[in-house]
Amino acid sequence: MVSAGRLGALTVLAAALAAATASAQPVTIDIVPRPLTVQSAPGAVWLRNGAAIVVPSRDAGARGAARWLSALALQSRGLRLTPRFAPVPGRTAIVLERIAGPAESEAYSIDIGRDRIIIRSPSEHGLLYGVVTLWQLMTTDGAKGPVRLANLHIEDQPRFAWRGMLLDSARHFQSPAFIERLIDWMALHKLNVLQWHLTDDQGWRLPITGYPKLTAIGAWRVPATVKDSASNAPARSYGGYYSRTQIRAIIAHAQARNVTIVPEIEMPGHALSALLAYPELSAGPVPPRTMQSDWGLIPAAFGVDEPVFRFLSDVLGQVMDLFPSRFIAIGGDEIPLPIWKASPAVQARMKGLGIADETALQNYFIRRIDTILAKRGRRMIGWEEILQGGPLPADAAITSWRGAASAVSAAQGGHDVVLGIAPTLYFDNRQGERPSEPPGRGWVVSLRDVYALDPGAPPLPPPLPPAPTGQAPAAGLGAAAPAPLARFSAAESAHIIGVQGNLWTEHIRTEARLAKMAFPRAAAVAEAAWTPQAERDWPNFVARLPAEIARYAPLGLDEDDSALAVEAKTGPEGPAGAQVTLSSQAGYGQIRYSLDGQPLGASSKLYRGALHLTLPARLRAASFVGARRLSPILDETLSAASVRTRLSQQLTLCPGTLPLVLEGPPDRTGSRPAFLVQIMNSCWIWPANDLSDVGAVQLEVMAAPFNLQLGAE
Ligand code: ACM
């Protein structure tokens, strides 16, 4: 891990360059996350095929950064840049230069001018980030071929040391190739921690020598879906695990991109996969006898006797052999204490140890685990529940997820905190209301919602989002008033070490959907974690967003388009008419539309207010800034039937706290329709629907699998 705030080298550098930039002007450039300072100067430099990336001959880190820049320039711009040890006379040079300073610094500067681009940093991480910023400068116009770069001076460094994403590979399994792509995409946003959730109730994803059943049994389950009763086909096995060779390759790839992989091994709850493999480690009889494809709170937990700690010591020892990360994540969330209460063996051990209750026993358990890690110089990080039941060594860190109250109390207690607050940073929530959104949890967490999070003043109670589909907040949900914000003293602030977007995968079966759930929201996390709060505002971010999103396609990243896409809300208006309102989530740019099959372009009609159409009608719409189209083209044929139809995602949900977008089984066409449902209160509302001339209502219904257990419920 790298600490922020080491300004020494950068300050010296700034002084040295002050004369050169005396006439410079502060400017905004289309870079995400926004750099600390950017100043422009007159003139420009051209980068053409054959430009050299000049690296010191004995600097392997700089060589790695140069190779990546060369690959990115080719991929994104079709431009050939060649790493060399010396400039080529007459050609523009990109010079990577090490300066004095702390090796773990992530700061860098860029100077563009006098036919050169110089990236300076004390560290290979900083050089890498300078390269990322240069690649963004080279790709701002979305064009191919030679590029003209205006003379600039940039100084940049991160606000937080932990700029993270969590990837849940336990609930659904992703290929090593996808994980390496995700790491690249993260690094291109200057995100630097991947918390890799490798074990949970539904899967154990890494081999541990001496315990072959962890992967032989714990890595496999039936797929989470409704049974295909028509074919009566036997359930296929779903799962997999990563070999040591694959894990080492992923770690090496991440290291080259300044991404630290923090492995997460869940305990004492969320451990059914291990307990089914080795039932003797369980606190009680393991209630399900086979691997589950249910999510939620599974009533199973490790016991607390010595064989359990020997097992966990073996597992964590091998995890520490594989993963060089200083932090090791141990889960610790949602511990099913009733299992410990009901277990005679656990109760006997608790009494023998003189421990008063199960919460104090939890603290004993977590302290034992901390000792295992501390012996090897590693630091524990767990979900906020690990602070319950008694003190922990000061260097134990938490991830706050149920609102920021735990962040405040942890920081007051001297513990470092990563903010991973639900629902804002739970990226399994959908990010828009359109039925085309991937399945997931049902709260709408828009790009703007994520961007609004200030890690220095996060919301205190669980920040409940607006109820799904724009309904009035349900009584008791507390969503009416904005949540009060946590305030930290200077000493407490120093304990907020970062922010993390969490890609839980219960409902995210495929890599393509995972990419959409992650991006562009990860760009908002990146800016919250990198850029000082005073330099952040939504209008500025959203103006930089189109250029950022245009960089994704050449990388093979197919992001979610909710923020900029145009959405049409339609309703009947008389027997043969419809009223149509158009909007986009971000409200950026101008919406243009065409009717009846006319092509759509930058000179199409400007949308100024509700349209009144005669049916049937073909509507096309998109948002534009000038001639640049920002969104995909909405293309809908509206009929008398379609304006009188609502899908579940377009209805208002009745009150409840567990909205999910669930997939049904394949229909006749083989596709799996998704439904928004409040699973503890399955009811939908179509507000303000005039029923006066309605003679019949047609419902289409389908069984959708909840796949959920909630402890005793
Ligand atoms: C969690 O969502 N149980 C950390």
XYZ file of C-alpha atoms and ligand atoms in Angstrom:
717
model
C 0.000 0.000 0.000
C 1.047 3.497 -0.684
C 0.369 6.456 1.560
C -0.924 9.710 0.217
C 0.349 13.064 1.318
C 4.066 12.727 0.625
C 4.421 16.084 -1.001
C 8.120 16.713 -0.516
C 9.408 15.699 -3.935
C 6.532 17.299 -5.728
C 7.064 20.610 -3.948
C 10.735 20.694 -5.003
C 9.689 19.852 -8.521
C 7.063 22.588 -8.498
C 9.643 25.156 -7.399
C 12.045 24.098 -10.156
C 9.350 24.462 -12.764
C 7.853 27.690 -11.459
C 9.886 29.863 -13.821
C 8.930 27.824 -16.878
C 5.242 28.035 -16.085
C 5.064 31.645 -14.907
C 2.761 32.568 -17.768
C 0.634 29.428 -17.499
C -3.140 29.469 -17.075
C -5.195 26.963 -15.040
C -7.407 24.936 -17.397
C -9.749 21.967 -17.294
C -8.833 18.977 -19.414
C -11.028 15.960 -20.088
C -9.241 13.646 -17.659
C -10.853 11.379 -15.025
C -9.957 11.507 -12.182
C -9.397 15.238 -12.362
C -5.718 16.076 -11.785
C -4.665 18.301 -8.906
C -3.388 21.195 -11.033
C -3.289 21.738 -14.775
C -1.791 24.838 -16.359
C -1.691 25.597 -20.037
C 0.966 27.458 -21.972
C 1.044 28.646 -25.581
C 2.065 26.160 -28.253
C 1.649 22.452 -28.825
C 3.523 19.227 -29.491
C 2.629 16.688 -32.192
C 2.824 12.970 -31.497
C 3.234 10.950 -34.679
C 4.110 7.362 -35.564
C 7.680 6.633 -34.526
C 7.785 9.037 -31.576
C 10.055 7.615 -28.896
C 9.225 6.815 -25.295
C 12.588 7.374 -23.639
C 13.293 5.403 -20.473
C 16.385 5.084 -18.270
C 18.141 1.854 -19.266
C 18.195 0.286 -15.813
C 14.675 1.265 -14.764
C 12.463 -1.821 -15.136
C 9.431 0.025 -13.710
C 9.751 2.835 -16.250
C 10.215 0.276 -19.033
C 6.967 -1.436 -17.970
C 5.109 1.887 -18.016
C 6.575 2.685 -21.461
C 5.497 -0.693 -22.857
C 1.963 -0.127 -21.604
C 1.825 3.365 -23.121
C 3.011 1.934 -26.410
C 0.293 -0.760 -26.325
C -2.427 1.709 -25.313
C -1.482 4.238 -28.001
C -1.716 1.511 -30.635
C -4.980 0.098 -29.303
C -6.771 3.423 -28.790
C -5.297 5.621 -31.488
C -3.508 3.344 -33.940
C -0.334 5.251 -33.128
C 3.077 3.537 -32.969
C 5.259 4.819 -30.129
C 8.530 2.995 -29.485
C 10.261 2.592 -26.114
C 13.976 3.562 -26.440
C 16.881 4.409 -24.210
C 17.669 7.727 -25.970
C 15.741 10.350 -27.942
C 15.713 10.104 -31.760
C 16.883 13.410 -33.317
C 14.071 15.232 -35.073
C 11.299 13.223 -33.435
C 9.091 14.071 -30.490
C 10.181 12.267 -27.340
C 8.115 11.174 -24.368
C 10.654 11.074 -21.542
C 10.012 9.076 -18.365
C 12.241 10.439 -15.647
C 12.756 9.392 -12.033
C 13.310 12.157 -9.521
C 14.325 11.969 -5.877
C 11.551 11.150 -3.460
C 9.799 8.335 -1.625
C 9.636 5.080 -3.589
C 6.000 4.519 -2.603
C 4.828 7.946 -3.834
C 2.063 7.968 -6.440
C 2.689 11.603 -7.424
C 3.800 12.600 -10.902
C 4.119 15.642 -13.100
C 3.821 16.087 -16.867
C 5.394 18.848 -18.922
C 4.393 19.221 -22.539
C 6.427 21.762 -24.490
C 9.518 22.303 -26.656
C 8.792 19.173 -28.702
C 8.965 16.991 -25.615
C 6.682 15.409 -23.108
C 8.394 14.801 -19.796
C 6.768 12.636 -17.119
C 8.517 12.827 -13.765
C 7.965 10.850 -10.586
C 9.990 9.430 -7.721
C 8.345 6.035 -8.292
C 7.312 3.597 -10.972
C 3.710 4.010 -9.727
C 3.849 7.738 -10.413
C 5.413 7.173 -13.847
C 2.614 4.721 -14.603
C -0.020 7.294 -13.611
C 1.733 9.941 -15.709
C 1.487 7.510 -18.619
C -2.233 6.987 -17.937
C -2.847 10.746 -17.926
C -0.854 11.144 -21.151
C -2.890 8.345 -22.779
C -6.057 10.210 -21.721
C -4.710 13.455 -23.238
C -3.964 11.525 -26.437
C -7.486 10.091 -26.618
C -9.626 13.091 -25.642
C -10.783 13.788 -29.220
C -11.757 10.152 -29.870
C -9.889 10.239 -33.211
C -7.146 8.028 -34.717
C -3.667 8.845 -35.970
C -1.268 11.689 -35.073
C -2.348 13.857 -32.164
C -1.644 17.466 -31.269
C -1.169 18.042 -27.549
C -1.396 21.592 -26.216
C 1.496 22.642 -23.994
C 0.592 21.876 -20.394
C 2.037 21.482 -16.965
C 0.253 18.966 -14.740
C 0.977 18.136 -11.125
C -0.962 15.347 -9.613
C -1.208 13.038 -6.661
C -3.993 11.086 -4.946
C -6.139 12.172 -2.037
C -6.460 8.618 -0.665
C -4.155 5.620 -0.536
C -6.935 3.008 -0.966
C -8.831 3.512 -4.206
C -10.587 0.240 -4.472
C -12.981 -2.150 -6.076
C -14.187 -5.420 -4.568
C -14.706 -8.342 -6.903
C -16.881 -11.186 -5.623
C -15.603 -14.305 -7.374
C -17.354 -16.588 -4.876
C -21.000 -16.056 -5.856
C -20.164 -16.092 -9.538
C -16.843 -17.045 -11.041
C -14.908 -14.871 -13.499
C -12.125 -15.991 -15.812
C -8.513 -14.947 -15.048
C -8.476 -13.125 -18.404
C -11.467 -11.005 -17.365
C -9.891 -10.211 -13.994
C -6.733 -8.994 -15.744
C -8.854 -6.793 -18.016
C -10.681 -5.415 -14.978
C -7.306 -4.626 -13.407
C -6.281 -2.715 -16.553
C -9.544 -0.754 -16.559
C -9.071 0.059 -12.868
C -5.492 1.234 -13.401
C -6.656 3.491 -16.251
C -8.788 5.234 -13.581
C -5.854 5.245 -11.119
C -7.692 2.772 -8.882
C -5.125 0.767 -6.955
C -6.735 -1.894 -4.731
C -8.677 -4.963 -5.828
C -10.236 -6.687 -2.829
C -10.699 -10.192 -4.156
C -13.589 -11.949 -2.416
C -12.427 -15.523 -2.876
C -14.604 -17.439 -0.444
C -18.223 -17.316 0.673
C -21.111 -19.641 1.418
C -21.591 -20.403 -2.266
C -18.006 -21.021 -3.349
C -14.379 -21.547 -2.331
C -12.118 -20.349 -5.123
C -8.475 -21.074 -4.239
C -6.549 -24.300 -3.613
C -5.101 -24.873 -0.145
C -2.515 -27.642 0.193
C -3.611 -30.291 2.702
C -7.309 -29.463 2.270
C -8.274 -30.777 -1.180
C -12.005 -30.894 -0.418
C -12.146 -27.068 -0.234
C -12.028 -26.990 -4.018
C -13.282 -30.541 -4.747
C -16.518 -29.895 -2.835
C -16.549 -26.185 -1.947
C -16.027 -24.844 -5.471
C -19.122 -26.413 -7.054
C -22.853 -25.922 -6.750
C -26.010 -26.105 -8.826
C -26.667 -22.987 -10.904
C -28.908 -20.406 -9.282
C -32.044 -20.544 -11.377
C -35.468 -22.094 -11.391
C -35.512 -25.712 -12.409
C -36.344 -26.313 -16.012
C -39.329 -28.496 -15.176
C -40.228 -29.077 -18.810
C -37.003 -30.852 -19.680
C -36.488 -32.280 -16.183
C -32.787 -32.005 -16.975
C -30.407 -32.840 -14.133
C -28.895 -29.752 -12.549
C -25.529 -28.894 -14.027
C -22.627 -28.113 -11.748
C -21.521 -24.475 -11.596
C -18.241 -23.177 -10.214
C -14.480 -23.338 -10.480
C -11.365 -22.156 -8.734
C -8.134 -20.366 -9.582
C -4.923 -22.411 -9.700
C -1.861 -21.093 -7.889
C -0.278 -20.412 -11.274
C -3.288 -18.352 -12.353
C -3.312 -16.449 -9.057
C 0.418 -15.659 -9.332
C -0.092 -14.415 -12.883
C -2.992 -12.180 -11.822
C -0.932 -10.765 -8.935
C 2.018 -10.067 -11.253
C -0.273 -8.387 -13.776
C -1.774 -6.260 -11.003
C 1.666 -5.289 -9.671
C 2.633 -4.011 -13.103
C -0.475 -1.786 -12.995
C 0.094 -0.562 -9.400
C -2.916 -2.560 -8.216
C -2.597 -4.366 -4.901
C -4.728 -7.475 -4.664
C -6.119 -7.824 -1.159
C -7.362 -11.416 -0.836
C -10.497 -11.944 1.235
C -11.180 -15.179 3.108
C -14.555 -15.020 4.905
C -14.895 -16.081 8.555
C -16.485 -17.020 10.922
C -19.739 -16.729 8.913
C -20.208 -16.759 5.120
C -18.189 -19.995 5.204
C -20.599 -22.764 4.222
C -18.367 -23.862 1.323
C -15.531 -24.676 3.755
C -17.873 -26.233 6.299
C -19.445 -28.596 3.778
C -15.939 -29.668 2.770
C -14.806 -30.102 6.405
C -17.934 -30.380 8.604
C -15.795 -31.016 11.685
C -14.866 -27.299 11.590
C -18.494 -26.237 11.939
C -19.985 -24.711 15.090
C -22.861 -27.164 14.854
C -24.430 -29.608 12.468
C -24.172 -28.030 9.030
C -27.837 -27.448 8.222
C -27.748 -27.567 4.416
C -26.129 -30.813 3.337
C -25.102 -29.681 -0.096
C -23.626 -26.569 -1.605
C -26.254 -23.849 -1.844
C -27.215 -21.537 -4.617
C -29.191 -19.383 -2.203
C -27.841 -15.969 -1.228
C -28.382 -14.003 1.975
C -27.741 -15.150 5.510
C -26.932 -18.847 5.611
C -27.101 -20.247 9.164
C -23.611 -21.771 9.367
C -20.372 -20.693 11.043
C -16.929 -21.929 11.991
C -16.575 -23.240 15.556
C -14.072 -21.772 17.994
C -11.936 -24.722 19.058
C -8.243 -25.239 18.318
C -8.630 -27.362 15.141
C -10.559 -24.434 13.620
C -7.726 -22.000 14.361
C -5.165 -24.540 13.054
C -7.149 -24.770 9.826
C -7.496 -20.998 9.485
C -3.817 -20.549 10.305
C -2.924 -23.019 7.510
C -5.250 -21.286 5.073
C -4.090 -17.758 5.912
C -0.444 -18.913 5.907
C -0.810 -20.137 2.326
C -2.769 -17.015 1.393
C 0.103 -14.882 2.738
C 2.603 -17.056 0.820
C 0.737 -16.255 -2.396
C -0.364 -12.647 -1.897
C 2.234 -9.969 -1.041
C -0.454 -7.470 0.083
C 0.165 -5.875 3.471
C -3.591 -6.045 4.125
C -5.402 -9.378 4.307
C -9.221 -9.256 4.399
C -10.936 -11.720 6.720
C -14.618 -10.910 6.182
C -16.150 -10.873 9.658
C -19.532 -9.566 8.496
C -22.993 -10.852 9.377
C -21.725 -13.405 11.884
C -24.600 -15.782 12.692
C -24.235 -15.574 16.488
C -27.400 -17.671 17.085
C -25.426 -20.635 15.693
C -22.810 -20.108 18.399
C -25.548 -19.689 21.009
C -27.134 -22.986 20.010
C -23.902 -24.972 19.841
C -23.060 -26.929 23.024
C -19.409 -27.195 21.908
C -19.109 -23.439 21.370
C -20.869 -22.697 24.670
C -18.557 -25.067 26.557
C -15.475 -23.498 24.997
C -16.801 -19.983 25.732
C -17.277 -20.854 29.418
C -13.866 -22.528 29.533
C -12.281 -19.334 28.245
C -14.228 -17.227 30.744
C -15.862 -15.236 27.960
C -19.180 -13.606 28.865
C -21.205 -13.801 25.652
C -21.130 -14.546 21.927
C -20.229 -10.975 20.946
C -17.172 -11.085 23.191
C -16.419 -14.518 21.717
C -16.517 -12.946 18.269
C -13.890 -10.457 19.462
C -11.781 -13.363 20.780
C -12.079 -15.112 17.396
C -11.083 -12.010 15.425
C -8.136 -11.286 17.770
C -6.856 -14.851 17.274
C -6.966 -14.278 13.511
C -5.234 -10.918 13.861
C -2.378 -12.642 15.713
C -1.912 -15.079 12.809
C -1.584 -12.170 10.366
C 0.500 -9.929 12.646
C 3.149 -12.665 13.088
C 3.900 -12.299 9.386
C 3.804 -8.492 9.460
C 0.405 -8.277 7.764
C -2.578 -6.104 8.674
C -6.123 -7.286 9.087
C -9.049 -5.606 7.365
C -12.588 -6.770 7.986
C -16.151 -5.526 7.590
C -17.307 -3.117 10.296
C -18.745 -5.894 12.511
C -15.222 -6.930 13.567
C -15.190 -3.975 15.971
C -18.103 -5.425 17.979
C -17.514 -7.163 21.268
C -14.223 -5.688 22.437
C -11.041 -3.883 21.464
C -8.816 -4.907 18.556
C -5.171 -4.018 17.951
C -5.007 -0.462 16.617
C -3.732 -1.443 13.199
C -6.794 -3.558 12.396
C -8.775 -1.708 9.722
C -12.441 -1.892 8.783
C -14.591 -1.448 5.740
C -17.658 0.524 6.689
C -20.747 -0.742 4.808
C -23.929 -0.045 6.801
C -23.580 3.747 6.836
C -20.768 5.884 8.161
C -21.488 5.527 11.902
C -18.979 2.669 12.031
C -16.453 4.830 10.191
C -16.782 7.509 12.875
C -16.463 5.108 15.797
C -13.590 3.204 14.181
C -11.686 6.401 13.423
C -12.288 7.618 16.971
C -10.866 4.319 18.185
C -7.765 4.846 16.037
C -8.611 2.296 13.335
C -8.164 2.938 9.635
C -11.362 2.883 7.585
C -12.237 2.166 3.972
C -15.671 3.427 2.944
C -17.706 0.785 1.141
C -21.123 2.076 2.114
C -24.318 0.407 0.882
C -26.204 1.105 -1.263
C -24.084 3.869 -2.828
C -20.958 1.758 -3.182
C -22.752 -1.555 -3.757
C -22.433 -1.808 -7.497
C -24.780 -4.781 -7.740
C -27.581 -2.196 -7.518
C -29.016 -1.138 -10.865
C -27.940 2.277 -12.078
C -31.067 3.296 -13.936
C -34.742 2.466 -14.287
C -34.765 1.199 -17.845
C -35.865 -2.428 -18.257
C -32.680 -3.068 -20.250
C -30.526 -2.659 -17.103
C -28.796 -5.874 -15.983
C -30.370 -7.826 -13.096
C -29.158 -6.979 -9.606
C -30.287 -5.353 -6.426
C -33.162 -3.017 -7.091
C -32.160 0.351 -5.646
C -31.197 2.861 -8.258
C -27.616 3.971 -7.596
C -26.887 6.362 -10.422
C -23.504 7.638 -11.495
C -24.449 10.937 -9.905
C -25.323 9.214 -6.599
C -21.853 7.659 -6.499
C -20.184 10.915 -7.500
C -22.024 12.771 -4.715
C -20.248 10.771 -2.021
C -17.641 12.861 -0.205
C -15.327 10.421 1.575
C -14.493 13.204 4.037
C -18.150 13.560 5.049
C -20.060 10.367 4.226
C -23.769 9.972 5.090
C -24.367 8.785 8.662
C -27.370 6.440 8.724
C -27.550 3.854 5.960
C -28.074 6.291 3.083
C -31.293 4.854 1.724
C -31.700 5.857 -1.858
C -34.893 7.196 -3.302
C -37.321 4.327 -3.456
C -37.198 2.457 -6.755
C -38.887 4.021 -9.760
C -39.262 7.493 -8.377
C -41.984 6.666 -5.878
C -42.562 8.779 -2.790
C -40.342 7.418 -0.016
C -42.095 4.756 1.965
C -42.934 5.544 5.562
C -40.245 4.258 7.886
C -37.562 4.088 5.227
C -36.140 7.411 6.291
C -35.407 8.497 2.764
C -37.390 11.734 2.911
C -34.734 13.877 4.579
C -31.152 13.832 3.358
C -28.965 11.830 5.722
C -26.801 13.902 8.079
C -23.120 13.715 7.222
C -20.327 12.340 9.378
C -17.782 14.896 10.544
C -14.265 13.873 11.465
C -11.647 15.736 13.478
C -8.293 16.155 11.741
C -6.927 13.168 13.662
C -9.955 11.042 12.761
C -9.815 12.137 9.104
C -6.344 10.689 8.831
C -7.915 7.286 9.498
C -10.168 7.453 6.434
C -7.777 5.731 4.055
C -10.020 5.305 1.062
C -13.119 4.357 -0.857
C -14.206 1.115 -2.494
C -16.920 0.203 -4.996
C -18.155 -3.323 -4.325
C -19.011 -5.701 -7.150
C -21.056 -8.331 -5.345
C -22.109 -10.966 -7.832
C -25.102 -12.860 -6.442
C -27.202 -11.475 -9.289
C -24.422 -10.778 -11.788
C -23.874 -13.981 -13.687
C -21.766 -12.785 -16.600
C -18.578 -10.829 -17.141
C -20.326 -8.534 -19.617
C -22.888 -7.539 -16.994
C -20.170 -7.112 -14.384
C -18.373 -4.643 -16.659
C -21.605 -2.658 -16.984
C -22.204 -2.660 -13.233
C -18.633 -1.447 -12.653
C -18.373 1.261 -15.311
C -18.774 4.159 -15.470
C -19.533 4.148 -11.713
C -15.907 3.159 -11.009
C -14.913 6.455 -12.647
C -16.931 8.285 -9.979
C -15.245 6.240 -7.237
C -11.875 7.030 -8.788
C -12.501 10.749 -8.672
C -13.887 10.618 -5.111
C -10.743 8.770 -4.047
C -8.167 10.703 -6.078
C -9.250 14.332 -6.385
C -9.511 16.786 -3.471
C -13.149 17.532 -2.629
C -12.689 21.241 -3.411
C -11.812 20.321 -7.011
C -14.836 18.076 -7.507
C -18.234 19.052 -8.819
C -20.835 17.180 -10.832
C -21.238 19.612 -13.762
C -17.488 19.592 -14.315
C -17.332 15.779 -14.068
C -20.233 15.197 -16.403
C -18.678 17.513 -18.989
C -15.546 15.323 -18.922
C -17.592 12.120 -19.034
C -18.247 11.788 -22.806
C -14.519 11.842 -23.571
C -13.892 9.328 -20.799
C -16.618 6.979 -21.998
C -15.395 7.237 -25.591
C -12.083 5.737 -24.376
C -13.831 2.544 -23.267
C -14.835 0.897 -26.555
C -11.259 0.554 -27.937
C -10.362 -1.119 -24.616
C -13.133 -3.677 -25.097
C -15.037 -2.172 -22.172
C -18.793 -2.084 -22.797
C -20.044 0.239 -20.062
C -23.559 0.953 -18.840
C -25.071 3.926 -20.643
C -27.721 4.963 -18.094
C -26.155 8.328 -17.300
C -26.262 9.819 -20.797
C -28.910 7.691 -22.535
C -32.240 9.238 -23.447
C -35.235 7.634 -21.827
C -38.811 8.036 -23.089
C -41.726 7.973 -20.671
C -44.964 7.419 -22.517
C -48.618 7.415 -21.601
C -51.886 7.246 -23.519
C -53.541 10.517 -24.483
C -56.982 9.906 -25.906
C -57.784 6.801 -27.952
C -55.077 7.254 -30.632
C -52.531 9.559 -29.060
C -49.604 9.453 -26.664
C -47.762 11.918 -24.509
C -44.007 11.363 -24.486
C -41.445 12.977 -22.218
C -37.734 12.591 -22.899
C -34.978 12.906 -20.338
C -31.506 11.684 -19.501
C -30.248 10.836 -16.035
C -27.300 13.219 -16.115
C -29.267 15.972 -17.819
C -26.161 16.829 -19.844
C -26.255 18.110 -23.397
C -29.307 18.667 -25.565
C -31.865 16.027 -26.490
C -32.731 15.860 -30.190
C -35.396 13.666 -31.729
C -36.955 12.613 -35.010
C -40.296 11.050 -35.885
C -41.607 8.521 -38.378
C -38.345 7.002 -39.489
C -36.460 10.239 -40.145
C -32.716 9.827 -39.490
C -31.410 11.343 -36.275
C -28.490 13.767 -36.236
C -27.107 16.929 -34.718
C -29.579 19.030 -36.714
C -32.667 17.039 -35.724
C -35.378 18.818 -33.724
C -34.422 20.040 -30.297
C -36.561 18.579 -27.524
C -38.119 21.391 -25.478
C -40.991 19.715 -23.668
C -43.555 16.902 -23.747
C -44.418 15.585 -27.217
C -47.998 14.825 -28.228
C -47.920 12.105 -30.861
C -50.507 10.400 -33.003
C -50.158 6.625 -32.894
C -48.524 4.598 -34.238
C -45.289 6.609 -34.182
C -41.612 5.848 -34.617
C -39.485 7.922 -32.230
C -35.718 8.318 -32.310
C -33.798 10.408 -29.775
C -30.314 10.952 -28.400
C -28.387 13.601 -26.492
C -25.820 15.800 -28.203
C -23.244 18.438 -27.404
C -22.778 20.369 -30.620
C -22.290 17.767 -33.347
C -21.078 15.084 -30.903
C -23.662 12.438 -30.080
C -23.301 11.466 -26.417
C -25.678 8.544 -26.162
C -26.875 5.564 -28.144
C -29.936 6.299 -30.283
C -33.222 5.479 -28.629
C -35.411 3.974 -31.355
C -38.965 3.017 -30.327
C -42.132 2.277 -32.197
C -45.043 3.465 -30.094
C -48.446 1.864 -30.494
C -51.756 2.103 -28.675
C -50.810 -1.118 -26.879
C -47.242 -0.128 -25.999
C -48.215 3.165 -24.333
C -50.686 1.216 -22.176
C -48.096 -1.380 -21.118
C -45.707 -1.248 -18.178
C -42.906 -3.642 -17.320
C -42.132 -4.220 -13.654
C -39.120 -1.878 -13.809
C -41.456 0.915 -14.943
C -43.894 0.431 -12.061
C -43.598 1.767 -8.545
C -42.685 -0.805 -5.933
C -44.628 -1.121 -2.724
C -42.617 -0.324 0.410
C -39.896 -2.720 1.473
C -36.174 -3.005 1.920
C -35.264 -5.834 -0.450
C -35.931 -4.764 -4.025
C -34.269 -7.086 -6.536
C -34.201 -7.323 -10.297
C -34.478 -11.071 -10.821
C -34.156 -13.163 -13.928
C -36.788 -15.698 -14.801
C -36.083 -18.940 -16.630
C -35.539 -18.816 -20.390
C -38.686 -17.990 -22.366
C -39.657 -19.406 -25.783
C -36.967 -17.322 -27.459
C -34.272 -18.468 -25.008
C -33.879 -15.042 -23.399
C -34.425 -14.621 -19.682
C -36.703 -11.682 -18.882
C -35.905 -9.774 -15.699
C -38.382 -8.461 -13.127
C -38.146 -5.775 -10.489
C -39.744 -7.152 -7.340
C -39.882 -6.133 -3.690
C -39.346 -9.659 -2.490
C -40.798 -9.339 1.027
C -43.806 -7.429 -0.332
C -44.479 -8.465 -3.909
C -46.707 -5.664 -5.114
C -46.475 -2.983 -7.773
C -48.255 0.324 -8.289
C -49.096 2.113 -11.525
C -49.684 5.595 -10.170
C -52.116 8.082 -11.693
C -53.379 5.577 -14.238
C -56.779 6.603 -15.562
C -58.927 3.453 -15.504
C -62.164 5.136 -16.629
C -62.162 3.667 -20.145
C -60.388 0.404 -19.326
C -62.356 -2.718 -20.168
C -59.744 -5.360 -19.461
C -56.295 -5.738 -17.948
C -53.776 -8.240 -19.191
C -51.020 -9.491 -16.888
C -47.972 -11.470 -17.863
C -46.569 -13.351 -14.905
C -43.613 -15.653 -14.404
C -42.010 -17.513 -11.523
C -38.768 -15.740 -10.625
C -36.359 -17.427 -8.227
C -35.486 -15.410 -5.093
C -32.582 -17.709 -4.132
C -32.497 -16.028 -0.759
C -32.251 -17.122 2.866
C -32.355 -14.644 5.726
C -31.329 -16.643 8.770
C -34.490 -17.749 10.553
C -36.842 -15.996 8.084
C -21.807 -7.346 3.402
O -22.516 -6.828 2.522
N -22.275 -8.362 4.113
C -20.482 -6.865 3.693
